[in-house]
Tab-separated table of C-alpha atoms in Angstrom:
chain	number	residue	atom	x	y	z
A	29	MET	CA	0.000	0.000	0.000
A	30	THR	CA	1.591	3.218	-1.131
A	31	GLU	CA	-1.498	5.395	-1.226
A	32	GLY	CA	-2.650	7.734	1.517
A	33	THR	CA	-4.235	5.188	3.776
A	34	ALA	CA	-6.661	7.507	5.545
A	35	ASP	CA	-8.753	8.049	2.414
A	36	ALA	CA	-8.475	4.466	1.268
A	37	GLU	CA	-9.755	3.302	4.626
A	38	ALA	CA	-12.602	5.769	4.640
A	39	VAL	CA	-13.805	4.423	1.300
A	40	GLU	CA	-13.302	0.809	2.343
A	41	ALA	CA	-15.091	1.165	5.673
A	42	ASP	CA	-18.104	2.651	3.993
A	43	GLY	CA	-18.361	-0.019	1.357
A	44	GLY	CA	-17.353	2.478	-1.331
A	45	ARG	CA	-20.541	4.500	-1.027
A	46	ASP	CA	-18.709	7.684	-0.032
A	47	ARG	CA	-16.728	8.019	-3.230
A	48	PRO	CA	-16.120	11.620	-4.334
A	49	GLN	CA	-19.005	13.057	-6.331
A	50	ALA	CA	-19.459	16.229	-8.323
A	51	HIS	CA	-21.285	19.047	-6.552
A	52	THR	CA	-22.381	22.450	-7.818
A	53	VAL	CA	-22.385	25.516	-5.577
A	54	ARG	CA	-23.652	28.946	-6.587
A	55	LEU	CA	-22.133	31.811	-4.677
A	56	GLU	CA	-22.480	35.551	-4.629
A	57	LEU	CA	-19.368	37.615	-4.018
A	58	ALA	CA	-18.950	41.257	-3.137
A	59	ASP	CA	-17.423	43.232	-6.027
A	60	GLU	CA	-14.109	43.725	-4.228
A	61	PRO	CA	-10.554	42.549	-4.914
A	62	GLY	CA	-9.561	39.214	-3.396
A	63	GLN	CA	-13.106	37.951	-2.935
A	64	LEU	CA	-12.815	35.095	-5.418
A	65	LEU	CA	-9.632	33.799	-3.827
A	66	ALA	CA	-11.276	34.012	-0.393
A	67	ALA	CA	-14.113	31.876	-1.711
A	68	LEU	CA	-11.923	29.244	-3.314
A	69	ARG	CA	-9.399	28.754	-0.505
A	70	PRO	CA	-11.796	26.967	1.893
A	71	ILE	CA	-12.737	24.542	-0.861
A	72	ALA	CA	-9.103	23.520	-1.289
A	73	ASP	CA	-8.496	23.590	2.465
A	74	GLU	CA	-11.334	21.085	2.997
A	75	GLY	CA	-9.732	18.706	0.532
A	76	ALA	CA	-12.303	19.120	-2.228
A	77	ASN	CA	-11.189	19.044	-5.831
A	78	LEU	CA	-12.085	22.130	-7.847
A	79	LEU	CA	-13.480	21.162	-11.256
A	80	SER	CA	-14.533	24.494	-12.790
A	81	ILE	CA	-15.373	28.089	-11.935
A	82	PHE	CA	-17.873	30.158	-13.855
A	83	HIS	CA	-17.241	33.719	-12.865
A	84	GLU	CA	-19.657	36.177	-14.478
A	85	ARG	CA	-17.652	39.331	-13.897
A	86	GLY	CA	-19.836	41.449	-16.204
A	87	HIS	CA	-23.106	40.527	-14.492
A	88	LEU	CA	-24.250	41.815	-11.181
A	89	THR	CA	-27.136	40.457	-9.147
A	90	PRO	CA	-29.921	42.877	-8.160
A	91	ARG	CA	-28.076	43.257	-4.884
A	92	GLY	CA	-24.949	44.366	-6.732
A	93	ARG	CA	-23.012	41.194	-6.167
A	94	ILE	CA	-21.166	38.931	-8.600
A	95	PRO	CA	-22.615	35.469	-9.227
A	96	VAL	CA	-20.106	32.637	-9.318
A	97	GLU	CA	-20.798	29.001	-10.040
A	98	VAL	CA	-18.288	26.467	-8.755
A	99	ASP	CA	-18.162	22.791	-9.633
A	100	LEU	CA	-16.182	20.696	-7.210
A	101	LYS	CA	-15.676	17.072	-6.345
A	102	CYS	CA	-15.573	15.625	-2.858
A	103	PRO	CA	-17.047	12.711	-0.886
A	104	PRO	CA	-20.712	13.433	-0.118
A	105	SER	CA	-19.950	13.200	3.606
A	106	ARG	CA	-17.499	16.111	3.308
A	107	PHE	CA	-19.697	18.408	1.249
A	108	GLU	CA	-21.374	19.977	4.287
A	109	SER	CA	-18.025	20.919	5.822
A	110	VAL	CA	-17.020	22.594	2.552
A	111	LEU	CA	-20.211	24.678	2.729
A	112	ASP	CA	-19.566	25.473	6.407
A	113	ALA	CA	-16.045	26.638	5.600
A	114	LEU	CA	-17.396	28.895	2.857
A	115	ARG	CA	-19.963	30.392	5.205
A	116	ALA	CA	-17.240	30.917	7.812
A	117	GLU	CA	-15.376	33.011	5.229
A	118	GLY	CA	-18.462	35.195	4.861
A	119	VAL	CA	-19.258	33.871	1.408
A	120	SER	CA	-22.936	33.916	0.570
A	121	ILE	CA	-24.181	30.573	-0.790
A	122	VAL	CA	-27.182	30.903	-3.059
A	123	GLU	CA	-27.635	27.274	-4.004
A	124	ALA	CA	-25.875	24.052	-3.159
A	125	ASP	CA	-26.693	21.119	-5.395
A	126	ALA	CA	-30.198	22.532	-5.825
A	127	GLU	CA	-30.681	21.308	-9.342
A	128	GLN	CA	-28.623	18.196	-8.914
A	129	TYR	CA	-30.221	14.820	-8.699
A	130	GLY	CA	-28.439	13.217	-5.821
A	131	GLU	CA	-29.823	9.671	-5.881
A	132	HIS	CA	-30.736	7.101	-8.464
A	133	LEU	CA	-32.882	4.059	-8.190
A	134	MET	CA	-33.761	1.323	-10.578
A	135	VAL	CA	-37.146	-0.368	-10.494
A	136	MET	CA	-38.871	-2.893	-12.665
A	137	LEU	CA	-42.552	-2.837	-13.559
A	138	VAL	CA	-44.221	-6.045	-14.725
A	139	GLY	CA	-47.720	-6.568	-16.096
A	140	ASP	CA	-50.014	-5.111	-18.725
A	141	LEU	CA	-47.801	-2.093	-19.266
A	142	VAL	CA	-49.181	-1.141	-22.664
A	143	GLY	CA	-52.821	-1.543	-21.694
A	144	THR	CA	-52.300	0.554	-18.580
A	145	ASP	CA	-50.639	3.362	-20.592
A	146	LEU	CA	-46.918	3.252	-19.856
A	147	SER	CA	-46.389	6.849	-20.948
A	148	ASP	CA	-49.008	7.964	-18.423
A	149	THR	CA	-47.139	5.954	-15.764
A	150	VAL	CA	-43.885	7.672	-16.656
A	151	MET	CA	-45.532	11.098	-16.744
A	152	SER	CA	-47.053	10.494	-13.322
A	153	ILE	CA	-43.589	9.812	-11.925
A	154	GLU	CA	-42.243	12.881	-13.738
A	155	SER	CA	-44.987	15.000	-12.207
A	156	SER	CA	-43.233	14.638	-8.866
A	157	PRO	CA	-41.148	17.749	-8.192
A	158	THR	CA	-38.272	15.658	-6.844
A	159	ALA	CA	-38.021	12.779	-9.313
A	160	THR	CA	-37.356	12.288	-13.000
A	161	VAL	CA	-37.276	9.173	-15.191
A	162	GLU	CA	-33.816	9.148	-16.734
A	163	ASP	CA	-34.038	5.934	-18.663
A	164	LEU	CA	-36.703	3.442	-19.656
A	165	SER	CA	-36.355	0.042	-21.323
A	166	LEU	CA	-39.389	-1.988	-22.312
A	167	SER	CA	-39.496	-5.656	-23.179
A	168	ALA	CA	-42.724	-7.130	-24.500
A	169	PRO	CA	-41.722	-10.348	-26.266
A	170	GLY	CA	-45.311	-11.610	-26.325
A	171	GLY	CA	-46.679	-8.528	-28.077
A	172	PRO	CA	-48.662	-5.585	-26.716
A	173	ASP	CA	-51.420	-7.754	-25.190
A	174	ASP	CA	-49.083	-9.974	-23.195
A	175	VAL	CA	-47.236	-9.420	-19.931
A	176	ALA	CA	-44.416	-6.953	-20.433
A	177	SER	CA	-41.526	-5.712	-18.331
A	178	ALA	CA	-40.060	-2.251	-18.043
A	179	ARG	CA	-36.877	-1.157	-16.361
A	180	LEU	CA	-36.891	2.422	-15.104
A	181	ARG	CA	-33.952	4.439	-13.905
A	182	ILE	CA	-35.255	7.239	-11.728
A	183	ALA	CA	-33.195	10.151	-10.486
A	184	THR	CA	-34.306	11.907	-7.339
A	185	GLN	CA	-33.059	14.737	-5.202
A	186	ALA	CA	-30.973	13.674	-2.259
A	187	GLY	CA	-33.085	11.949	0.385
A	188	GLU	CA	-36.115	11.608	-1.909
A	189	ALA	CA	-35.547	8.088	-3.213
A	190	GLU	CA	-37.940	6.510	-0.696
A	191	ALA	CA	-40.662	9.003	-1.650
A	192	ALA	CA	-40.151	8.207	-5.343
A	193	LEU	CA	-40.408	4.489	-4.609
A	194	LYS	CA	-43.633	5.074	-2.716
A	195	LEU	CA	-45.038	6.937	-5.710
A	196	VAL	CA	-44.122	4.036	-8.009
A	197	ARG	CA	-45.786	1.598	-5.597
A	198	THR	CA	-48.971	3.643	-5.543
A	199	LEU	CA	-49.102	3.927	-9.337
A	200	ALA	CA	-48.446	0.198	-9.720
A	201	GLU	CA	-51.215	-0.633	-7.284
A	202	GLU	CA	-53.673	1.551	-9.161
A	203	LYS	CA	-52.763	-0.099	-12.456
A	204	GLN	CA	-52.408	-3.620	-11.034
A	205	LEU	CA	-48.763	-3.872	-12.014
A	206	HIS	CA	-46.026	-5.661	-10.083
A	207	VAL	CA	-43.060	-3.677	-8.864
A	208	VAL	CA	-39.662	-5.280	-8.452
A	209	GLU	CA	-38.026	-2.896	-6.035
A	210	PRO	CA	-34.306	-2.423	-5.611
A	211	LEU	CA	-32.790	-3.903	-2.476
A	212	THR	CA	-30.944	-1.455	-0.304
A	213	GLU	CA	-28.079	-3.364	1.217
A	214	GLY	CA	-26.390	-2.088	4.302
A	215	ARG	CA	-27.124	1.442	5.415
B	11	MET	CA	-26.941	-36.599	24.983
B	12	ARG	CA	-29.810	-39.044	24.611
B	13	LEU	CA	-31.990	-38.020	21.673
B	14	ALA	CA	-35.642	-38.727	20.911
B	15	VAL	CA	-36.298	-38.001	17.243
B	16	VAL	CA	-39.907	-37.251	16.295
B	17	GLY	CA	-40.389	-37.176	12.554
B	18	CYS	CA	-38.663	-39.475	10.097
B	19	GLY	CA	-38.419	-37.516	6.869
B	20	ALA	CA	-35.114	-36.632	5.212
B	21	VAL	CA	-33.949	-34.536	8.185
B	22	GLY	CA	-35.028	-37.008	10.884
B	23	ARG	CA	-33.335	-39.884	9.069
B	24	SER	CA	-30.097	-37.891	8.743
B	25	VAL	CA	-30.167	-37.037	12.454
B	26	VAL	CA	-30.542	-40.741	13.295
B	27	ASP	CA	-27.759	-41.538	10.837
B	28	LEU	CA	-25.286	-38.913	12.081
B	29	ALA	CA	-26.005	-38.766	15.847
B	30	ALA	CA	-23.402	-41.380	16.831
B	31	GLU	CA	-20.706	-39.540	14.877
B	32	TYR	CA	-21.409	-36.525	17.093
B	33	GLY	CA	-21.209	-38.666	20.234
B	34	HIS	CA	-24.949	-38.794	20.893
B	35	GLU	CA	-27.261	-41.717	21.472
B	36	VAL	CA	-30.682	-42.119	19.825
B	37	VAL	CA	-33.035	-43.721	22.346
B	38	ALA	CA	-36.319	-43.207	20.490
B	39	VAL	CA	-37.510	-42.569	16.939
B	40	ALA	CA	-41.055	-41.967	15.723
B	41	ASP	CA	-42.621	-41.415	12.336
B	42	SER	CA	-46.320	-40.633	11.960
B	43	ARG	CA	-47.437	-44.264	12.475
B	44	SER	CA	-44.730	-46.220	14.248
B	45	ALA	CA	-41.943	-45.941	16.790
B	46	ALA	CA	-38.803	-47.589	18.096
B	47	VAL	CA	-37.745	-47.080	21.714
B	48	ASP	CA	-34.715	-48.526	23.491
B	49	PRO	CA	-33.397	-46.917	26.704
B	50	ALA	CA	-30.030	-48.611	26.021
B	51	GLY	CA	-29.758	-46.865	22.639
B	52	LEU	CA	-31.078	-47.815	19.208
B	53	ASP	CA	-29.054	-49.134	16.311
B	54	GLY	CA	-29.594	-46.220	13.934
B	55	ALA	CA	-28.728	-48.178	10.804
B	56	ALA	CA	-31.241	-50.908	11.693
B	57	VAL	CA	-34.000	-48.352	12.313
B	58	LEU	CA	-33.331	-46.624	8.995
B	59	ASP	CA	-33.179	-49.940	7.171
B	60	ARG	CA	-36.542	-50.968	8.567
B	61	LYS	CA	-38.024	-47.594	7.666
B	62	GLU	CA	-36.759	-47.941	4.099
B	63	HIS	CA	-37.865	-51.507	3.509
B	64	LYS	CA	-40.883	-51.962	5.773
B	65	GLY	CA	-42.143	-48.374	5.980
B	66	VAL	CA	-42.080	-48.418	9.791
B	67	VAL	CA	-39.310	-47.553	12.264
B	68	GLY	CA	-40.266	-50.176	14.867
B	69	ASP	CA	-43.059	-51.886	16.769
B	70	ASP	CA	-43.613	-49.321	19.506
B	71	ASP	CA	-46.364	-46.745	19.856
B	72	PRO	CA	-45.407	-43.192	18.723
B	73	ASP	CA	-46.684	-41.941	22.104
B	74	ASP	CA	-43.992	-44.010	23.856
B	75	VAL	CA	-41.338	-41.849	22.237
B	76	LEU	CA	-42.572	-38.732	24.026
B	77	ALA	CA	-42.579	-40.658	27.308
B	78	ALA	CA	-39.099	-42.157	26.803
B	79	GLU	CA	-36.061	-41.276	28.929
B	80	TYR	CA	-34.276	-38.767	26.680
B	81	ASP	CA	-32.354	-35.483	27.178
B	82	VAL	CA	-33.249	-33.740	23.929
B	83	LEU	CA	-36.425	-33.973	21.886
B	84	VAL	CA	-35.542	-33.464	18.209
B	85	GLU	CA	-38.785	-32.238	16.636
B	86	VAL	CA	-38.516	-32.688	12.872
B	87	THR	CA	-42.137	-33.292	11.860
B	88	PRO	CA	-43.427	-31.380	8.808
B	89	THR	CA	-44.086	-27.665	9.306
B	90	THR	CA	-47.738	-26.915	10.014
B	91	LEU	CA	-49.282	-23.446	10.191
B	92	GLY	CA	-51.884	-21.954	12.510
B	93	ASP	CA	-51.829	-23.914	15.786
B	94	ALA	CA	-48.565	-25.581	14.646
B	95	GLU	CA	-49.806	-28.980	15.806
B	96	PRO	CA	-48.763	-31.645	16.521
B	97	GLY	CA	-45.317	-30.034	16.792
B	98	PHE	CA	-46.342	-27.592	19.484
B	99	SER	CA	-47.753	-30.312	21.765
B	100	HIS	CA	-44.569	-32.355	21.348
B	101	ILE	CA	-42.514	-29.357	22.502
B	102	ALA	CA	-44.874	-28.598	25.389
B	103	ARG	CA	-44.673	-32.169	26.616
B	104	ALA	CA	-40.860	-32.208	26.538
B	105	LEU	CA	-40.610	-28.849	28.335
B	106	ASP	CA	-43.134	-29.961	30.976
B	107	ARG	CA	-40.717	-32.825	31.670
B	108	ASP	CA	-37.799	-30.335	31.876
B	109	ARG	CA	-36.162	-31.676	28.722
B	110	HIS	CA	-34.413	-29.732	25.958
B	111	VAL	CA	-35.986	-29.303	22.510
B	112	VAL	CA	-34.280	-28.844	19.133
B	113	LEU	CA	-36.515	-27.957	16.200
B	114	ALA	CA	-36.292	-28.234	12.443
B	115	ASN	CA	-40.082	-27.762	12.248
B	116	LYS	CA	-40.721	-24.059	11.581
B	117	GLY	CA	-44.379	-23.997	12.613
B	118	PRO	CA	-44.096	-23.595	16.409
B	119	VAL	CA	-41.512	-20.758	16.334
B	120	ALA	CA	-43.118	-18.994	13.369
B	121	GLU	CA	-46.756	-19.243	14.441
B	122	ARG	CA	-46.613	-19.583	18.265
B	123	TYR	CA	-43.291	-18.077	19.297
B	124	GLY	CA	-44.675	-16.450	22.433
B	125	ASP	CA	-46.300	-19.701	23.590
B	126	VAL	CA	-43.066	-21.635	23.026
B	127	ARG	CA	-41.017	-19.056	24.938
B	128	ALA	CA	-43.556	-18.983	27.805
B	129	ARG	CA	-43.383	-22.778	28.154
B	130	GLU	CA	-39.597	-22.639	28.002
B	131	ALA	CA	-39.511	-20.025	30.801
B	132	ASP	CA	-41.320	-22.478	33.107
B	133	SER	CA	-38.996	-25.340	32.233
B	134	ALA	CA	-35.420	-26.363	32.961
B	135	GLY	CA	-35.214	-27.253	29.257
B	136	ILE	CA	-34.041	-24.955	26.460
B	137	VAL	CA	-35.504	-24.639	22.949
B	138	LEU	CA	-33.097	-24.163	20.019
B	139	PHE	CA	-34.076	-23.968	16.343
B	140	GLU	CA	-31.054	-23.250	14.141
B	141	ALA	CA	-32.295	-25.715	11.518
B	142	THR	CA	-35.521	-23.751	10.921
B	143	VAL	CA	-33.674	-20.900	9.149
B	144	GLY	CA	-31.240	-21.451	6.292
B	145	GLY	CA	-30.455	-25.173	6.650
B	146	ALA	CA	-26.791	-25.726	7.430
B	147	ILE	CA	-25.945	-22.002	7.626
B	148	PRO	CA	-25.311	-20.927	11.250
B	149	ILE	CA	-27.657	-17.930	11.160
B	150	LEU	CA	-29.429	-18.109	14.521
B	151	GLY	CA	-26.213	-19.218	16.230
B	152	THR	CA	-24.469	-16.129	14.869
B	153	VAL	CA	-27.368	-13.918	15.939
B	154	ALA	CA	-27.211	-15.423	19.444
B	155	ASP	CA	-23.426	-14.971	19.621
B	156	TYR	CA	-23.606	-11.306	18.628
B	157	GLY	CA	-26.737	-10.647	20.679
B	158	PRO	CA	-30.037	-10.048	18.856
B	159	GLU	CA	-30.261	-6.594	20.463
B	160	ARG	CA	-27.162	-5.593	18.468
B	161	ILE	CA	-28.607	-6.677	15.114
B	162	SER	CA	-30.803	-4.243	13.239
B	163	ALA	CA	-31.822	-6.473	10.325
B	164	ALA	CA	-31.268	-9.730	8.504
B	165	ARG	CA	-31.931	-10.106	4.803
B	166	GLY	CA	-31.215	-12.767	2.281
B	167	VAL	CA	-32.170	-15.573	-0.029
B	168	LEU	CA	-33.769	-18.263	2.110
B	169	ASN	CA	-35.537	-20.496	-0.388
B	170	GLY	CA	-33.399	-22.643	-2.677
B	171	THR	CA	-36.247	-23.655	-4.984
B	172	ALA	CA	-37.245	-20.085	-5.818
B	173	ASN	CA	-33.597	-19.122	-6.229
B	174	PHE	CA	-32.965	-22.065	-8.540
B	175	VAL	CA	-35.911	-21.054	-10.719
B	176	LEU	CA	-34.808	-17.396	-10.941
B	177	THR	CA	-31.195	-18.374	-11.630
B	178	ARG	CA	-32.192	-20.726	-14.452
B	179	MET	CA	-34.615	-18.206	-15.946
B	180	ALA	CA	-31.852	-15.584	-16.054
B	181	ALA	CA	-29.187	-17.953	-17.371
B	182	GLU	CA	-31.283	-19.676	-20.040
B	183	GLY	CA	-33.713	-16.939	-20.990
B	184	LEU	CA	-36.602	-19.291	-20.237
B	185	ASP	CA	-39.995	-18.529	-18.751
B	186	TYR	CA	-41.180	-19.422	-15.281
B	187	GLU	CA	-43.376	-22.419	-16.205
B	188	HIS	CA	-40.635	-24.029	-18.274
B	189	VAL	CA	-37.976	-23.739	-15.565
B	190	LEU	CA	-40.391	-24.860	-12.865
B	191	ALA	CA	-41.169	-28.054	-14.801
B	192	GLU	CA	-37.447	-28.680	-15.141
B	193	ALA	CA	-36.933	-28.086	-11.414
B	194	GLN	CA	-39.722	-30.565	-10.638
B	195	ASP	CA	-38.091	-33.183	-12.882
B	196	MET	CA	-34.807	-32.670	-11.038
B	197	GLY	CA	-36.476	-32.950	-7.626
B	198	VAL	CA	-35.503	-29.367	-6.747
B	199	ALA	CA	-39.151	-28.292	-6.722
B	200	GLU	CA	-42.032	-30.268	-5.261
B	201	ALA	CA	-45.110	-31.352	-7.212
B	202	ASP	CA	-46.958	-28.543	-5.432
B	203	PRO	CA	-44.316	-25.808	-5.396
B	204	SER	CA	-46.570	-23.054	-4.035
B	205	PHE	CA	-45.012	-23.061	-0.537
B	206	ASP	CA	-41.650	-22.189	-2.109
B	207	VAL	CA	-42.446	-20.040	-5.147
B	208	GLU	CA	-45.145	-17.973	-3.456
B	209	GLY	CA	-42.698	-16.948	-0.759
B	210	THR	CA	-44.381	-18.678	2.211
B	211	ASP	CA	-41.342	-20.757	3.176
B	212	ALA	CA	-38.969	-17.766	3.030
B	213	ALA	CA	-41.506	-15.704	4.965
B	214	LEU	CA	-41.702	-18.282	7.781
B	215	LYS	CA	-37.918	-18.150	8.129
B	216	CYS	CA	-37.987	-14.355	8.222
B	217	VAL	CA	-40.821	-14.427	10.785
B	218	ILE	CA	-38.639	-16.641	12.995
B	219	LEU	CA	-35.699	-14.248	12.548
B	220	ALA	CA	-37.889	-11.249	13.360
B	221	ASN	CA	-39.178	-12.999	16.491
B	222	VAL	CA	-35.593	-13.479	17.652
B	223	LEU	CA	-34.521	-9.933	16.703
B	224	ALA	CA	-37.541	-8.411	18.472
B	225	CYS	CA	-36.212	-9.784	21.802
B	226	GLY	CA	-39.729	-10.305	23.157
B	227	GLU	CA	-40.837	-6.731	22.373
B	228	ARG	CA	-43.132	-8.003	19.678
B	229	GLU	CA	-44.353	-11.342	18.355
B	230	PHE	CA	-44.683	-12.090	14.655
B	231	THR	CA	-46.629	-14.766	12.801
B	232	LEU	CA	-46.960	-15.408	9.081
B	233	ALA	CA	-49.971	-13.080	9.056
B	234	ASP	CA	-47.669	-10.157	9.948
B	235	ALA	CA	-45.434	-10.722	6.925
B	236	GLU	CA	-45.737	-8.849	3.632
B	237	VAL	CA	-45.238	-11.659	1.124
B	238	GLU	CA	-44.955	-11.746	-2.660
B	239	GLY	CA	-43.644	-14.711	-4.648
B	240	ILE	CA	-41.892	-15.099	-7.978
B	241	THR	CA	-44.739	-16.554	-10.048
B	242	GLN	CA	-45.416	-13.195	-11.719
B	243	ILE	CA	-41.842	-12.614	-12.896
B	244	PRO	CA	-41.541	-13.095	-16.676
B	245	GLY	CA	-38.272	-13.954	-18.424
B	246	SER	CA	-38.300	-10.483	-19.994
B	247	ALA	CA	-37.864	-8.900	-16.535
B	248	LEU	CA	-34.725	-10.942	-15.936
B	249	ASP	CA	-33.399	-9.978	-19.390
B	250	LEU	CA	-33.920	-6.290	-18.682
B	251	ALA	CA	-32.278	-6.666	-15.276
B	252	ALA	CA	-29.247	-8.395	-16.812
B	253	GLU	CA	-28.838	-5.599	-19.388
B	254	ALA	CA	-28.335	-3.204	-16.499
B	255	GLY	CA	-25.996	-5.491	-14.538
B	256	ARG	CA	-28.799	-6.468	-12.161
B	257	THR	CA	-30.615	-9.631	-11.303
B	258	VAL	CA	-33.839	-10.550	-9.521
B	259	ARG	CA	-33.828	-12.627	-6.346
B	260	LEU	CA	-36.566	-13.572	-3.894
B	261	VAL	CA	-35.273	-11.645	-0.900
B	262	GLY	CA	-36.579	-11.892	2.642
B	263	GLU	CA	-36.003	-9.110	5.144
B	264	ALA	CA	-36.502	-9.316	8.888
B	265	THR	CA	-36.136	-6.487	11.378
B	266	PRO	CA	-37.401	-6.158	14.954
B	267	GLU	CA	-40.378	-4.274	13.449
B	268	SER	CA	-41.188	-5.943	10.136
B	269	VAL	CA	-41.064	-8.963	7.864
B	270	ARG	CA	-41.086	-8.652	4.116
B	271	VAL	CA	-40.480	-11.155	1.314
B	272	GLY	CA	-40.580	-10.358	-2.382
B	273	PRO	CA	-38.676	-10.342	-5.654
B	274	ARG	CA	-36.025	-7.622	-5.545
B	275	LEU	CA	-33.602	-6.074	-7.967
B	276	LEU	CA	-29.972	-6.310	-6.918
B	277	PRO	CA	-26.563	-5.999	-8.563
B	278	GLU	CA	-25.341	-9.213	-10.192
B	279	THR	CA	-22.195	-8.803	-8.101
B	280	SER	CA	-24.090	-8.524	-4.798
B	281	PRO	CA	-23.169	-11.139	-2.193
B	282	LEU	CA	-26.905	-11.818	-1.986
B	283	ALA	CA	-27.083	-12.820	-5.664
B	284	VAL	CA	-26.258	-16.479	-5.006
B	285	SER	CA	-26.873	-19.080	-7.722
B	286	GLY	CA	-28.894	-22.265	-7.840
B	287	THR	CA	-30.295	-23.703	-4.642
B	288	ARG	CA	-27.772	-21.907	-2.434
B	289	ASN	CA	-28.995	-19.705	0.422
B	290	VAL	CA	-27.413	-16.549	1.824
B	291	VAL	CA	-28.128	-14.151	4.641
B	292	GLN	CA	-26.707	-10.761	5.460
B	293	ILE	CA	-26.827	-9.819	9.132
B	294	GLU	CA	-26.689	-6.084	9.814
B	295	THR	CA	-24.876	-5.482	13.096
B	296	THR	CA	-24.770	-2.296	15.154
B	297	HIS	CA	-20.999	-2.209	15.579
B	298	ALA	CA	-19.557	-4.287	12.759
B	299	ASP	CA	-21.601	-3.485	9.627
B	300	GLY	CA	-22.777	-6.477	7.600
B	301	ILE	CA	-21.891	-10.140	8.018
B	302	ASP	CA	-22.642	-12.372	5.016
B	303	LEU	CA	-23.201	-16.086	5.502
B	304	SER	CA	-23.995	-18.468	2.677
B	305	GLY	CA	-24.321	-22.191	2.182
B	306	ARG	CA	-26.778	-24.991	1.661
B	307	GLY	CA	-30.208	-24.061	2.882
B	308	ALA	CA	-31.965	-27.413	2.655
B	309	GLY	CA	-31.427	-31.166	2.468
B	310	GLY	CA	-31.280	-34.007	4.982
B	311	PRO	CA	-27.606	-34.056	6.063
B	312	GLU	CA	-27.382	-30.249	5.741
B	313	THR	CA	-30.339	-29.581	8.025
B	314	ALA	CA	-29.283	-32.394	10.385
B	315	THR	CA	-25.922	-30.613	10.658
B	316	ALA	CA	-27.751	-27.586	12.076
B	317	VAL	CA	-29.854	-29.808	14.385
B	318	LEU	CA	-26.757	-31.514	15.781
B	319	ALA	CA	-24.972	-28.157	16.159
B	320	ASP	CA	-27.888	-27.100	18.387
B	321	VAL	CA	-27.663	-30.332	20.395
B	322	GLY	CA	-23.981	-29.531	20.956
B	323	ARG	CA	-24.893	-26.069	22.285
B	324	LEU	CA	-27.170	-27.437	25.001
B	325	PRO	CA	-25.960	-27.691	28.608
B	326	PRO	CA	-26.250	-31.056	30.375
B	327	LEU	CA	-29.523	-31.561	32.258
B	328	GLU	CA	-29.347	-31.971	36.036
């Protein structure tokens, strides 16, 4: 083992679930020299990896501040401490991962998918403010009147996966479809 | 230990066959119609030979077995639901006589766990039932070693027949009915496979696990379990799962608050995605994350191995 063992252990102990992920943070900076550096230093200090900075120098917010969008990569468990460090520097955080879909889940629907209007099923899931269907595969080897299967990949905001699953369950019950739910192993 | 074996199916016969190897003596054996009792110890091979060729284990009355001088009653009659009889009465009688009980019959601890524990509390005897969950896999022994209060959940594949069917469907791209017929030809599935493929058997095992994990705070029966089987899973679902690196397994989950069995989507590389008739369980501990145990979940010598492990755990009677 030649790598930094602290990080390797952290990943190992958590079953690999705390691998670094991309996060987007929107900041507003005062139009003063040195502000951008002050905002970026805590990110580096907290061990996050800076991916890109979008610094709209020409634009000012209605409050006369400069919007900056920062993409960074860090383990999800460390993201909060990055935000805390930014706040400690007096940086104003407008959004943190607001538009990002933090969790994914895969479910299978089985039954009369065509007869129960699959596109309506998908649209009903999409109507949730916190979930979106990213991918759909349908297999109906017996034709449209036979039992078919669909695999759905659903993206949800962080912490909303259980709510999305509940929505799928409710829809399936209404349409008399079977749901094959993903198994969450460990915690 | 002196054993009285009630029930002479595959498990009972293997217990009779293997007891001497473990240093135990079989003093009584009963099947549903006949019995053999000898306080000096039976010749296991002779009893099994008679059972095979004459259909009876001996000339004694089955009731004599329960009255015999034994240390451990090995209750391996077929699992019955509801009042769990006659298994429950066999246990009650042994405990009333301050004898130990080892079960492979799931009925009493799935359907009348509280009654069994209450009888045990009034007795010098102890009731163990490793063989009721996961065949040869030491699941309940591990739970007892770690302490059920330090285990938040147990989940896994606990029915070999259902797992065999799903594995074959995924591997061969065949439909449920086709694979089931094949499994019946091979003797992996019974003529009436409903107990296995509708999830009842896995649910009973999870109910037993939940009863242990609940530490007396709550009692579960089959009626408390949310159960769905695999009969509705078409081959196309397994194909779609495989395309995404997933597979479908009949997974049972037990916690101190709930029991649930149903087909679930899991990564093909998951330790729970065992193949064929193999069983696996993942025990979620408070201080040591998950423990995965897998092995043979059914069969005569396999289940007898769990029965005899329990016998070895029992303290000598006064």
